[in-house]
PDB file of C-alpha atoms in Angstrom:
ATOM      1  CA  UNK V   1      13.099 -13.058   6.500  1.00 82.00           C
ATOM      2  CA  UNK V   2      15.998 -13.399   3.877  1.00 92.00           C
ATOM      3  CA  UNK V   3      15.138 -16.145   1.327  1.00 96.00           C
ATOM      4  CA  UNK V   4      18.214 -18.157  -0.059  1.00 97.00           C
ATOM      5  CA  UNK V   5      17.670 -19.149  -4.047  1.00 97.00           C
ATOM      6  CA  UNK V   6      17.642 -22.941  -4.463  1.00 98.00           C
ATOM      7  CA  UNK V   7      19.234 -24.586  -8.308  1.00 97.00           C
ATOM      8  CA  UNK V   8      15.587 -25.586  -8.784  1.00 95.00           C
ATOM      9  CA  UNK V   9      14.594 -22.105  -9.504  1.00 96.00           C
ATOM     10  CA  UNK V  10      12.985 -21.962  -5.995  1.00 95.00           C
ATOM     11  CA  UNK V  11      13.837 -19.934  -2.996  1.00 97.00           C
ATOM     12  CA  UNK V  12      13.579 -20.924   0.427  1.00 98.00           C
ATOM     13  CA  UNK V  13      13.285 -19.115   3.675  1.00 98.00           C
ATOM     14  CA  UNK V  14      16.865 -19.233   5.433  1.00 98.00           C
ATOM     15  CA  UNK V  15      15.492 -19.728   8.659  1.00 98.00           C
ATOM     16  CA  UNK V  16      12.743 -22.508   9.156  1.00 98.00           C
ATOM     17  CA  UNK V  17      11.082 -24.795  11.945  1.00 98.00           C
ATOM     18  CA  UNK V  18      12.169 -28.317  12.678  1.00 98.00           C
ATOM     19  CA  UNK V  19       9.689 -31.181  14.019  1.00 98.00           C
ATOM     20  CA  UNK V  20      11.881 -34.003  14.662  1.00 95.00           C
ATOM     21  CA  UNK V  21      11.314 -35.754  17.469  1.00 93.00           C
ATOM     22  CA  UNK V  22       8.109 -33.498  18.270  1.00 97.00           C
ATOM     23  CA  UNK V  23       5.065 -36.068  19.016  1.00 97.00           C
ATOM     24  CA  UNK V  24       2.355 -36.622  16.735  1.00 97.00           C
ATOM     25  CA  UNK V  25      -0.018 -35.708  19.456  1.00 97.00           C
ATOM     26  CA  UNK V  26       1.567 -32.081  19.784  1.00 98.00           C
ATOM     27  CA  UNK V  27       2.622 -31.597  16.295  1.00 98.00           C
ATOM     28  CA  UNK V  28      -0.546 -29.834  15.019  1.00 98.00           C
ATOM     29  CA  UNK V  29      -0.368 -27.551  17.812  1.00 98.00           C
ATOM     30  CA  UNK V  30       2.948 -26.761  17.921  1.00 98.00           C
ATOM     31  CA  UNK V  31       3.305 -26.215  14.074  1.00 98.00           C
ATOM     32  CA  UNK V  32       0.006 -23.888  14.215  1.00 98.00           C
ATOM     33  CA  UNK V  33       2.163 -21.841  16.931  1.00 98.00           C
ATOM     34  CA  UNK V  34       5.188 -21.922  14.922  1.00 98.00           C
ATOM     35  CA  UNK V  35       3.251 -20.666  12.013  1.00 98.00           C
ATOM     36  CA  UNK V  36       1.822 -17.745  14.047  1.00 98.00           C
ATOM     37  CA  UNK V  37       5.076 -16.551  14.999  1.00 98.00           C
ATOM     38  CA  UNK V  38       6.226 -16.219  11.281  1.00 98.00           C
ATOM     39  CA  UNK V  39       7.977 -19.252  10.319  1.00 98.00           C
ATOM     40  CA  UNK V  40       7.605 -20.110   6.770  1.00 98.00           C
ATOM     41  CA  UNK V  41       9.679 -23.143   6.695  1.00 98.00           C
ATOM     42  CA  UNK V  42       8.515 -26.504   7.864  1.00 98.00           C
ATOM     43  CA  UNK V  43       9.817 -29.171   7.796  1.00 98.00           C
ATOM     44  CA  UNK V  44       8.964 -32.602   8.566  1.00 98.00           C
ATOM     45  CA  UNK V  45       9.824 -36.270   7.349  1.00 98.00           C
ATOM     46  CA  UNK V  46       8.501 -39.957   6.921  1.00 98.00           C
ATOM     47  CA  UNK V  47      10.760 -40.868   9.945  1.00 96.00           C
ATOM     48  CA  UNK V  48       9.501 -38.411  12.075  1.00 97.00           C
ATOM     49  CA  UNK V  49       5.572 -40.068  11.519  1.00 97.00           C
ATOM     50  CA  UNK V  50       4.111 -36.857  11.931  1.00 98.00           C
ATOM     51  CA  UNK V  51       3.717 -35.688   8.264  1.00 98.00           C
ATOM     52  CA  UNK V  52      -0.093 -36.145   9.007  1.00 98.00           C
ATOM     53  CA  UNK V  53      -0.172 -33.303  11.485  1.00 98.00           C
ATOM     54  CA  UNK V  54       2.133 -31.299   9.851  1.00 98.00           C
ATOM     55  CA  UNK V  55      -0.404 -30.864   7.220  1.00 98.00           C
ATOM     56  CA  UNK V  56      -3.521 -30.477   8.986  1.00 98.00           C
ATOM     57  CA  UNK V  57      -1.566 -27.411  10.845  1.00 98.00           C
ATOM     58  CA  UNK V  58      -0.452 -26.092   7.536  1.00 98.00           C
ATOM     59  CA  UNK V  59      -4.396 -26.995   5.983  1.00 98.00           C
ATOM     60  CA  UNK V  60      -5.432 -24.371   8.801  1.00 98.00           C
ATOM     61  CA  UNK V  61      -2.978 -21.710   8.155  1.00 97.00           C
ATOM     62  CA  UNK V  62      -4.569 -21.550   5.011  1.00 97.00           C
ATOM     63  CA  UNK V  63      -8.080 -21.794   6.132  1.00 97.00           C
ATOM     64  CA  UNK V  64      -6.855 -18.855   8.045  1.00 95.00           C
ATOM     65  CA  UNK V  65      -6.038 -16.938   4.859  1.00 94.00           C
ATOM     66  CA  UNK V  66      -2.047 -17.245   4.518  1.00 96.00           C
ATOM     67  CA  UNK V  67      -1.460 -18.725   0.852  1.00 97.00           C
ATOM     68  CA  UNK V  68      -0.002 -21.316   0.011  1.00 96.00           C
ATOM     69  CA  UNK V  69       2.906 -20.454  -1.516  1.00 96.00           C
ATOM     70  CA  UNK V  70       4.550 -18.031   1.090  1.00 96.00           C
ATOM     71  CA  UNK V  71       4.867 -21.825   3.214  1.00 98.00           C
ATOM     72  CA  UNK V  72       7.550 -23.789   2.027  1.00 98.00           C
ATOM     73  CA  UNK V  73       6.872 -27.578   3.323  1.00 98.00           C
ATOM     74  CA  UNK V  74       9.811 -30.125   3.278  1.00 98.00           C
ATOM     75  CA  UNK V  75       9.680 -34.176   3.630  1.00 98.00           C
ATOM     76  CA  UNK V  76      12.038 -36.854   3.718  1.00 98.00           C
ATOM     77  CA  UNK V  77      11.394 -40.112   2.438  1.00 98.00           C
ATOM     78  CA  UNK V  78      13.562 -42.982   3.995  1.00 95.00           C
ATOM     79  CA  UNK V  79      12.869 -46.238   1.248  1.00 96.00           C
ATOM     80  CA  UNK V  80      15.201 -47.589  -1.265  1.00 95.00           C
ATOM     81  CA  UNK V  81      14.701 -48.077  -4.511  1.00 97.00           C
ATOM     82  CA  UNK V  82      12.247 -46.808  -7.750  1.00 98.00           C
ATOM     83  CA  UNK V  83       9.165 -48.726  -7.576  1.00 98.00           C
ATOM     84  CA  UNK V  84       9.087 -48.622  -3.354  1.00 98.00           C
ATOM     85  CA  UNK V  85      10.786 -45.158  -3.592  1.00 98.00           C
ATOM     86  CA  UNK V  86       7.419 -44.067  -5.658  1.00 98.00           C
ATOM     87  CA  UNK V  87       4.897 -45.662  -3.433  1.00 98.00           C
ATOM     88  CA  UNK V  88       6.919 -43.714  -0.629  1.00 98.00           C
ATOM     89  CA  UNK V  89       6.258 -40.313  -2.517  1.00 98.00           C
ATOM     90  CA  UNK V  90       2.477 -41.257  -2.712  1.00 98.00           C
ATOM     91  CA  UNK V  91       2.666 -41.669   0.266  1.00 98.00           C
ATOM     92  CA  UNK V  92       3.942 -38.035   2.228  1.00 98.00           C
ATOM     93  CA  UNK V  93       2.255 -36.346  -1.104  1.00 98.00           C
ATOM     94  CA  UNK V  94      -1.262 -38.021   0.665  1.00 98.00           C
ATOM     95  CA  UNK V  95      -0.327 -37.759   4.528  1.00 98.00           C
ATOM     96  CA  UNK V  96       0.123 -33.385   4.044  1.00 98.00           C
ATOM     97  CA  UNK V  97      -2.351 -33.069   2.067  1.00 98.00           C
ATOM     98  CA  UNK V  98      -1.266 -30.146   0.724  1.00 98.00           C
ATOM     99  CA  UNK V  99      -0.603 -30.465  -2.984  1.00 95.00           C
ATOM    100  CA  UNK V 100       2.723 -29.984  -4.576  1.00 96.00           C
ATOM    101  CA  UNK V 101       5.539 -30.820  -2.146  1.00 98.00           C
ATOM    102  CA  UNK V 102       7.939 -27.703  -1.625  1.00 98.00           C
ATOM    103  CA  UNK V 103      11.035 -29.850  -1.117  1.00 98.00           C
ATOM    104  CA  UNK V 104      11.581 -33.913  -0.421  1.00 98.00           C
ATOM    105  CA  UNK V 105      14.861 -35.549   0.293  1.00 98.00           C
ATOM    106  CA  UNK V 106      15.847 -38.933   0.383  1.00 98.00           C
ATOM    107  CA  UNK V 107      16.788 -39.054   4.648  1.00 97.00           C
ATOM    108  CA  UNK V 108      20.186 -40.985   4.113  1.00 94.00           C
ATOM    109  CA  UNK V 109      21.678 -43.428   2.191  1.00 94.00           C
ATOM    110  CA  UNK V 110      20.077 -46.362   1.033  1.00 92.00           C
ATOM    111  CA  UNK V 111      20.964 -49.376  -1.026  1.00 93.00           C
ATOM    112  CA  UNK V 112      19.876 -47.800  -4.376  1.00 96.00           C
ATOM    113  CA  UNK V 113      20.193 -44.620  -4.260  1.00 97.00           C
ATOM    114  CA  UNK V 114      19.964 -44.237  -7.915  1.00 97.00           C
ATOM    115  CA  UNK V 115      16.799 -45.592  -7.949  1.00 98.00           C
ATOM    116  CA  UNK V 116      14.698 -43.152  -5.188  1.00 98.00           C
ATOM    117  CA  UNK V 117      16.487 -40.175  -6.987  1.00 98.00           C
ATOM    118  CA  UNK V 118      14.930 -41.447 -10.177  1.00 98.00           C
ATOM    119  CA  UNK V 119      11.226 -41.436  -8.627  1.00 98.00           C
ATOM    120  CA  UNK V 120      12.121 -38.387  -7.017  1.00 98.00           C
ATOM    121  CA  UNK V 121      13.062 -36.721 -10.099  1.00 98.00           C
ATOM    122  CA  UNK V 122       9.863 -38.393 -11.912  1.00 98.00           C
ATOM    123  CA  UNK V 123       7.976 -37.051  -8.776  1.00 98.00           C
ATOM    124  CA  UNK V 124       9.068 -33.081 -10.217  1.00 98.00           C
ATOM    125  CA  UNK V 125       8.299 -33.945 -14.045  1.00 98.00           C
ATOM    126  CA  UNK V 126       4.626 -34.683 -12.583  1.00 98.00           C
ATOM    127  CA  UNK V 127       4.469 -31.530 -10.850  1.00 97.00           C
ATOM    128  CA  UNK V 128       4.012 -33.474  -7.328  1.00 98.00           C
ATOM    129  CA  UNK V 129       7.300 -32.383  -5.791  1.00 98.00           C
ATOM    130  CA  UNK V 130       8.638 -28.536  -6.982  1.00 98.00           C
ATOM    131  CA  UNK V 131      12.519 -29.700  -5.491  1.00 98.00           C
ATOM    132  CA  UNK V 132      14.476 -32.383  -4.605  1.00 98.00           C
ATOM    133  CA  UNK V 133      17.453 -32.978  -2.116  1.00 98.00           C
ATOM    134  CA  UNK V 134      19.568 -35.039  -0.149  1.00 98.00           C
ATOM    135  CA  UNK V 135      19.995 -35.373   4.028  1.00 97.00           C
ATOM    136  CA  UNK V 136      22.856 -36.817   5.150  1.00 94.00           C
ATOM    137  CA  UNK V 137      24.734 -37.424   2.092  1.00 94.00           C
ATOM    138  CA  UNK V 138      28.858 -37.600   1.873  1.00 93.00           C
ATOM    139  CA  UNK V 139      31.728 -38.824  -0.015  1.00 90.00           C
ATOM    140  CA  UNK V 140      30.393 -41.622  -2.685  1.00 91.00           C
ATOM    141  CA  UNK V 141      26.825 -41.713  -1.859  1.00 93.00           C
ATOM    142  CA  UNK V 142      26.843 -37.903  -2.811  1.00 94.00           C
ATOM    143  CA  UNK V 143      28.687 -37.908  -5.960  1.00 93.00           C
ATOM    144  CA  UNK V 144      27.014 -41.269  -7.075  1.00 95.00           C
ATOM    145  CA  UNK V 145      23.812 -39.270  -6.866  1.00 97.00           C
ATOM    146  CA  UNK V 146      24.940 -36.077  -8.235  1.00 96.00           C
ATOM    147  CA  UNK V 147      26.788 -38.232 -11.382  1.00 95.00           C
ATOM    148  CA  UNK V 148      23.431 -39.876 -12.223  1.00 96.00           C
ATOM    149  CA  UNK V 149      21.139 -36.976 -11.978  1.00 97.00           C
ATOM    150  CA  UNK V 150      19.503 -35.299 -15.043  1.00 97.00           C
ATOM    151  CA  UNK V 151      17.956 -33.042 -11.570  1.00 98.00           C
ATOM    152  CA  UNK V 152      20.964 -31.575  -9.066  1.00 98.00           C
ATOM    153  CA  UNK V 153      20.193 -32.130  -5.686  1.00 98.00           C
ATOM    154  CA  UNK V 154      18.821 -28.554  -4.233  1.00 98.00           C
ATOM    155  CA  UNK V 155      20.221 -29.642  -0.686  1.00 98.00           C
ATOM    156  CA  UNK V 156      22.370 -31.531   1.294  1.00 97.00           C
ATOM    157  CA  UNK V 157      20.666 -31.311   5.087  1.00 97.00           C
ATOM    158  CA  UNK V 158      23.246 -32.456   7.477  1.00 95.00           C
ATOM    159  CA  UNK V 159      24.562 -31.794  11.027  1.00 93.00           C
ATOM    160  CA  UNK V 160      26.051 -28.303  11.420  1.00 95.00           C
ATOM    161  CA  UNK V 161      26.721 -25.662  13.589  1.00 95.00           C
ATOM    162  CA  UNK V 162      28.799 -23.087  14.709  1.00 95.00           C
ATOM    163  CA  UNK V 163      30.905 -25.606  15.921  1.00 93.00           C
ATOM    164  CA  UNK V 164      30.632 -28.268  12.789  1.00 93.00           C
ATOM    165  CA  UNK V 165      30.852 -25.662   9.799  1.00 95.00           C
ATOM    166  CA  UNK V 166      31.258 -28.593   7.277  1.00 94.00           C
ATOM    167  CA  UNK V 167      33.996 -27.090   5.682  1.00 92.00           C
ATOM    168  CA  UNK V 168      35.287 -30.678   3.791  1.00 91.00           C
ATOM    169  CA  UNK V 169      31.670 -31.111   2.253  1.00 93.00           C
ATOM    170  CA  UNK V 170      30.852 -27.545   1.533  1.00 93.00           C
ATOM    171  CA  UNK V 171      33.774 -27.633  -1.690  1.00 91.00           C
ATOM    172  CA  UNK V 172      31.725 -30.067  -3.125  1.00 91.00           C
ATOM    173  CA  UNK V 173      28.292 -29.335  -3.238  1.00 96.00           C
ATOM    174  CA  UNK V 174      29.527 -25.619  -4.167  1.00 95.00           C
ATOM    175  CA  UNK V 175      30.915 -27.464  -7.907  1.00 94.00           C
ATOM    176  CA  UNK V 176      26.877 -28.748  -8.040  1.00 96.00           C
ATOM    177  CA  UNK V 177      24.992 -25.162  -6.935  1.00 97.00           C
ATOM    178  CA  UNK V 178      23.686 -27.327  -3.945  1.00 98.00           C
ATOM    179  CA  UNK V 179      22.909 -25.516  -0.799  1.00 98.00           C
ATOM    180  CA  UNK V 180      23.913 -26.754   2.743  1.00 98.00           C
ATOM    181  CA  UNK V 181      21.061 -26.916   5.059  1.00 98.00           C
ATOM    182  CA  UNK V 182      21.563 -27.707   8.928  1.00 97.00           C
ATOM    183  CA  UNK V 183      20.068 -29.728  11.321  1.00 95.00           C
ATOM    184  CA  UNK V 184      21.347 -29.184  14.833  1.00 91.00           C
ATOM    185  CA  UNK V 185      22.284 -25.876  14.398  1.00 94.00           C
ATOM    186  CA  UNK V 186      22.265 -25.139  18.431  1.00 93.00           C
ATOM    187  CA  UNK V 187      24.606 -28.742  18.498  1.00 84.00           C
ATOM    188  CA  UNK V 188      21.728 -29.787  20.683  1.00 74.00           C
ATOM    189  CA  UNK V 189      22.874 -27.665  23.854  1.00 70.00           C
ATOM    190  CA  UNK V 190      26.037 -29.725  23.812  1.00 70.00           C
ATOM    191  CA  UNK V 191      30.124 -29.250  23.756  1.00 70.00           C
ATOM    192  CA  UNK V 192      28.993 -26.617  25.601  1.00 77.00           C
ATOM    193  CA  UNK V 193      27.910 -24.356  23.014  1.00 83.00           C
ATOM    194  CA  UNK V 194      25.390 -22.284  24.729  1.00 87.00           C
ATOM    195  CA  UNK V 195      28.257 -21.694  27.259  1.00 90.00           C
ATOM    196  CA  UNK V 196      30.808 -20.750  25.009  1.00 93.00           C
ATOM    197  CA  UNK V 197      32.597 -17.020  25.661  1.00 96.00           C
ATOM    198  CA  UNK V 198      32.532 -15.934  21.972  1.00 96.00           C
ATOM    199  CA  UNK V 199      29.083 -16.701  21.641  1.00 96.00           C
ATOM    200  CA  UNK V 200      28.387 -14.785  24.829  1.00 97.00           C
ATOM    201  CA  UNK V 201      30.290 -12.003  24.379  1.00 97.00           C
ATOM    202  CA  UNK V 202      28.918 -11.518  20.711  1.00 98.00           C
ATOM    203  CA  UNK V 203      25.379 -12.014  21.774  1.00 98.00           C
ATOM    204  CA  UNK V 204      26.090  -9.218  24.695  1.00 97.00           C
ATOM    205  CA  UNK V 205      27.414  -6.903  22.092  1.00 98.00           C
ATOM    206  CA  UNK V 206      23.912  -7.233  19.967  1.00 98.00           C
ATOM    207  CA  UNK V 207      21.339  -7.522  23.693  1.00 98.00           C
ATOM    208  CA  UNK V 208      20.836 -11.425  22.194  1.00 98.00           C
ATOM    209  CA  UNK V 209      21.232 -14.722  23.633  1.00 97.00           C
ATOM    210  CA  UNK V 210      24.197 -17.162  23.007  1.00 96.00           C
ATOM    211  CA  UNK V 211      21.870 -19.134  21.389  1.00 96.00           C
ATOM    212  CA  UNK V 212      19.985 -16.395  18.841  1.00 98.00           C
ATOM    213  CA  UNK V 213      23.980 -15.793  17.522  1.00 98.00           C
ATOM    214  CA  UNK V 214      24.925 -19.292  16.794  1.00 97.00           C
ATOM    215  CA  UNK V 215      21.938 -19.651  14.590  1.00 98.00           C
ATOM    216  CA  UNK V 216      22.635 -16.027  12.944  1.00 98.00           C
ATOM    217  CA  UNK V 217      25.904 -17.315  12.089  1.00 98.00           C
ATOM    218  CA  UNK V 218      24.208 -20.167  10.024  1.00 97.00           C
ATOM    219  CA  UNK V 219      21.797 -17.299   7.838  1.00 97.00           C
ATOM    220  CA  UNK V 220      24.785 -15.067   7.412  1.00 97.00           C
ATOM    221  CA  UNK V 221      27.000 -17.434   5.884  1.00 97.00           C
ATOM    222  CA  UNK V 222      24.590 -18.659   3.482  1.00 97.00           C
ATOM    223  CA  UNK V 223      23.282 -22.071   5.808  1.00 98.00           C
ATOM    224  CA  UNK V 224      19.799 -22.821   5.634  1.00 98.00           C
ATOM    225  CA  UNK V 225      18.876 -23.717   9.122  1.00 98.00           C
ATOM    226  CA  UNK V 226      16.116 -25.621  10.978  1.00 97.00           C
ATOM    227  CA  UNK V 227      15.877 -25.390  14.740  1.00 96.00           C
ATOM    228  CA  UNK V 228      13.717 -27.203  16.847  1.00 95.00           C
ATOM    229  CA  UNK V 229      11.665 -26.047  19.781  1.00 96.00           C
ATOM    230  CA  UNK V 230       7.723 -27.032  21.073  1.00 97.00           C
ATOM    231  CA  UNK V 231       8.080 -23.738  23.033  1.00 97.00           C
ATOM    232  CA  UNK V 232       6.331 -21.120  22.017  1.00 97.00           C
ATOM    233  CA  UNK V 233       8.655 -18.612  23.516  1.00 97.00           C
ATOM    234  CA  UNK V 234      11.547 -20.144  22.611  1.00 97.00           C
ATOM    235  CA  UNK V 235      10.307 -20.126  18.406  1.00 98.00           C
ATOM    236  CA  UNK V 236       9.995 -16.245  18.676  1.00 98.00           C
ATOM    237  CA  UNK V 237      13.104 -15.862  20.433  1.00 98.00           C
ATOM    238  CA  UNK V 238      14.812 -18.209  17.222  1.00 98.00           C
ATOM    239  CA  UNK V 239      13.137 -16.573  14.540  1.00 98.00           C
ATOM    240  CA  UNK V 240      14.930 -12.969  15.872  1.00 98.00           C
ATOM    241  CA  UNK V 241      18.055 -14.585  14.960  1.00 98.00           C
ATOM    242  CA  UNK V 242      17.719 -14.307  11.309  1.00 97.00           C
ATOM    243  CA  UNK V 243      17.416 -10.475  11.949  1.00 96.00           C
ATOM    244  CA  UNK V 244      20.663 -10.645  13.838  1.00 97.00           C
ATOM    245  CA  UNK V 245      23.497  -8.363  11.861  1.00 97.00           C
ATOM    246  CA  UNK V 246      27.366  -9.965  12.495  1.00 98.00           C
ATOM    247  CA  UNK V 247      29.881  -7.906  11.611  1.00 98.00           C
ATOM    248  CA  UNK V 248      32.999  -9.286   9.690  1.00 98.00           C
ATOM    249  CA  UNK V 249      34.940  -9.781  12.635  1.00 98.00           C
ATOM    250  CA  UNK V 250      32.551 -11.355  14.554  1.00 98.00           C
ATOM    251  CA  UNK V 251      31.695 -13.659  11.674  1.00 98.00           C
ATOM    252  CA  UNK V 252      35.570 -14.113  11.620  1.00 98.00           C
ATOM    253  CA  UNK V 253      35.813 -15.013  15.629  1.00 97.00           C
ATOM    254  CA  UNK V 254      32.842 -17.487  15.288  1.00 97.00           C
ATOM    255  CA  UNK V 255      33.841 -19.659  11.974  1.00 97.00           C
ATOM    256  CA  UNK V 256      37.242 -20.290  14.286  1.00 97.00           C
ATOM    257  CA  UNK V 257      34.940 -21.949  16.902  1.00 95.00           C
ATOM    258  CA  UNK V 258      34.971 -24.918  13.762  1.00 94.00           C
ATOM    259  CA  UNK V 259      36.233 -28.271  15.238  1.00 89.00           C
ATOM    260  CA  UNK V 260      35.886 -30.215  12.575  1.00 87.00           C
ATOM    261  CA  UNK V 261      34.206 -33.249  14.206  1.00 85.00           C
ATOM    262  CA  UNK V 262      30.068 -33.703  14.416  1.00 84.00           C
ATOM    263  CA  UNK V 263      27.931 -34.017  17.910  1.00 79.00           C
ATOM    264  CA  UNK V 264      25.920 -36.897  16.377  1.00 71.00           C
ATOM    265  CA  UNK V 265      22.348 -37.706  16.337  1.00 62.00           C
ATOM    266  CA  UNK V 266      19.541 -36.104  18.433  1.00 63.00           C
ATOM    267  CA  UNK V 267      19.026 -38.201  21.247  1.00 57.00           C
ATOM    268  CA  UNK V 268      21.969 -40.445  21.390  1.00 54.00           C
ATOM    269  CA  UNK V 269      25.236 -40.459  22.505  1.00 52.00           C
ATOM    270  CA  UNK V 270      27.898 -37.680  21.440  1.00 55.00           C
ATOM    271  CA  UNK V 271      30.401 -38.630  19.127  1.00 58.00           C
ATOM    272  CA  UNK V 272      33.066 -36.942  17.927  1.00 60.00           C
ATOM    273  CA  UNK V 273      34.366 -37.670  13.891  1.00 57.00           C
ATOM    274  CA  UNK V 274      33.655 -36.212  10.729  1.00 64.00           C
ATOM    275  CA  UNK V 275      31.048 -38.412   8.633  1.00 65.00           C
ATOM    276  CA  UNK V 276      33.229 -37.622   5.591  1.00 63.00           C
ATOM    277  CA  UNK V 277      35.878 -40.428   6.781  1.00 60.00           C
ATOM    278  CA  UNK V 278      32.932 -43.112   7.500  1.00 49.00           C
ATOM    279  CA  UNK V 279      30.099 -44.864   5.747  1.00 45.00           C
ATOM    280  CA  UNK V 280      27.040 -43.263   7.266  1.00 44.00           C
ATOM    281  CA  UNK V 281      25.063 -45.278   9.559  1.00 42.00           C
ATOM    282  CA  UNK V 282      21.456 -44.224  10.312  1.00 38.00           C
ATOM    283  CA  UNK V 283      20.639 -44.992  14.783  1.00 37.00           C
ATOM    284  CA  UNK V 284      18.578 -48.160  14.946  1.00 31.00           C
TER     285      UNK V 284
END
């Protein structure tokens, strides 16, 4: 597994397991299974209310004998503000369990920004939290962020995929070392990207699946990516894709699938704009 270097000092696996939407009642198992298979990268979030499980999967990895520190755990708090933005750190640091905190982002914009990246960068000084990010971050909630920090963002995780690339926001989080991580990266089956003919006729050419290639396009170009799956089967068969090798013309004929415009949200209903142009507006 290729390991991309963070700004932090840290590296991070390229290629890592998502549990969104994944219920608390499954998560342990799932994550266990996920861990089996030889994902690294977890990662998890307040939001998601199964940080809980998360850790008592990752608790018996180690039990197990896998250390620590070839599992890189990420959390996302959602709060706004120092003092709640602190309790909210407590908070995930005591629901994994697990000791230092690989990577926690703040989930989207809030009204003080300023103030959660304050306790998040108080969170590092105290050795709770080893790097800090963003998810869903454009435009002026980015920069005001990035023009306060005495820590740089190590991420931006937002929607992307072989057809989203990102291309407007890449520029600037390029200036500020910070690395673009996806969630979504299969566009969540939609727009017909499992369908598409490039994909197809690139995964034919390497005996993969539409699928495996549009997530190998994300680890070749430098995208840290996070797919989803409580399939066993379906893990293993992700995971292979960060072993995938794209040539530089097939590279070339999948950044021109690159419409410009997002899916949306897991679980609600397509839309089709770039978040650059619009406030960002987390699903009620």
């Amino acid at each position: 597994m290729d390991h991309i270097a963070l700004n932090s000092g840290t590296t991070i696996p390229a290629l890592g397991f998502g549990v969104y939407q994944t219920p608390p009642a499954i998560t342990d198992r799932v994550v266990r299974e996920a861990i089996e298979v030889g994902y690294r990268l977890i990662d998890t979030a307040q939001y998601y209310r199964n940080e809980a499980q998360v850790g008592q999967a990752v608790r018996a990895a180690l039990s197990q004998g896998l250390a620590r520190e070839d599992l890189f755990i990420t959390t996302k708090i959602m709060t706004s503000g120092y003092e709640e933005s602190r309790r909210a750190i407590m908070d995930s640091v005591a629901a994994l369990d697990l000791g230092r905190i690989d990577l926690m982002l703040i989930h989207w914009p809030q009204e003080d920004g300023p103030g959660t990246w304050r306790a998040l960068e108080e969170a590092v000084e105290a050795g709770r939290v080893r790097a800090i990010g963003l998810s869903n971050f454009y435009g002026q909630d980015l920069e005001e962020i990035i023009g306060g920090a005495r820590i740089l963002p190590a991420v931006n995780q937002v929607e992307t995929s072989v057809v989203y690339q990102q291309r407007r926001l890449m520029p600037a989080l390029e200036r500020h070392g910070i690395r673009l991580e996806a969630w979504g990266p299969l566009g969540q089956g939609r727009r017909g990207i499992l369908t598409d003919p490039v994909l197809a006729e690139v995964a034919q050419a390497h005996g993969a699946t539409p699928a495996q290639v549009a997530l190998a396009f994300q680890v070749r170009t430098g995208v840290i990516t996070i797919p989803k799956t409580v399939n066993r089967d379906r893990m293993v068969e992700n995971l292979a894709a960060a072993d995938i090798e794209l040539s530089a013309a097939e590279l070339e004929h999948l950044a021109a699938l690159d419409t410009g415009h997002c899916i949306g949200w897991p679980g609600f209903p397509e839309q089709d704009y770039d978040p650059a142009d619009y406030p960002f507006t987390v699903p009620s």
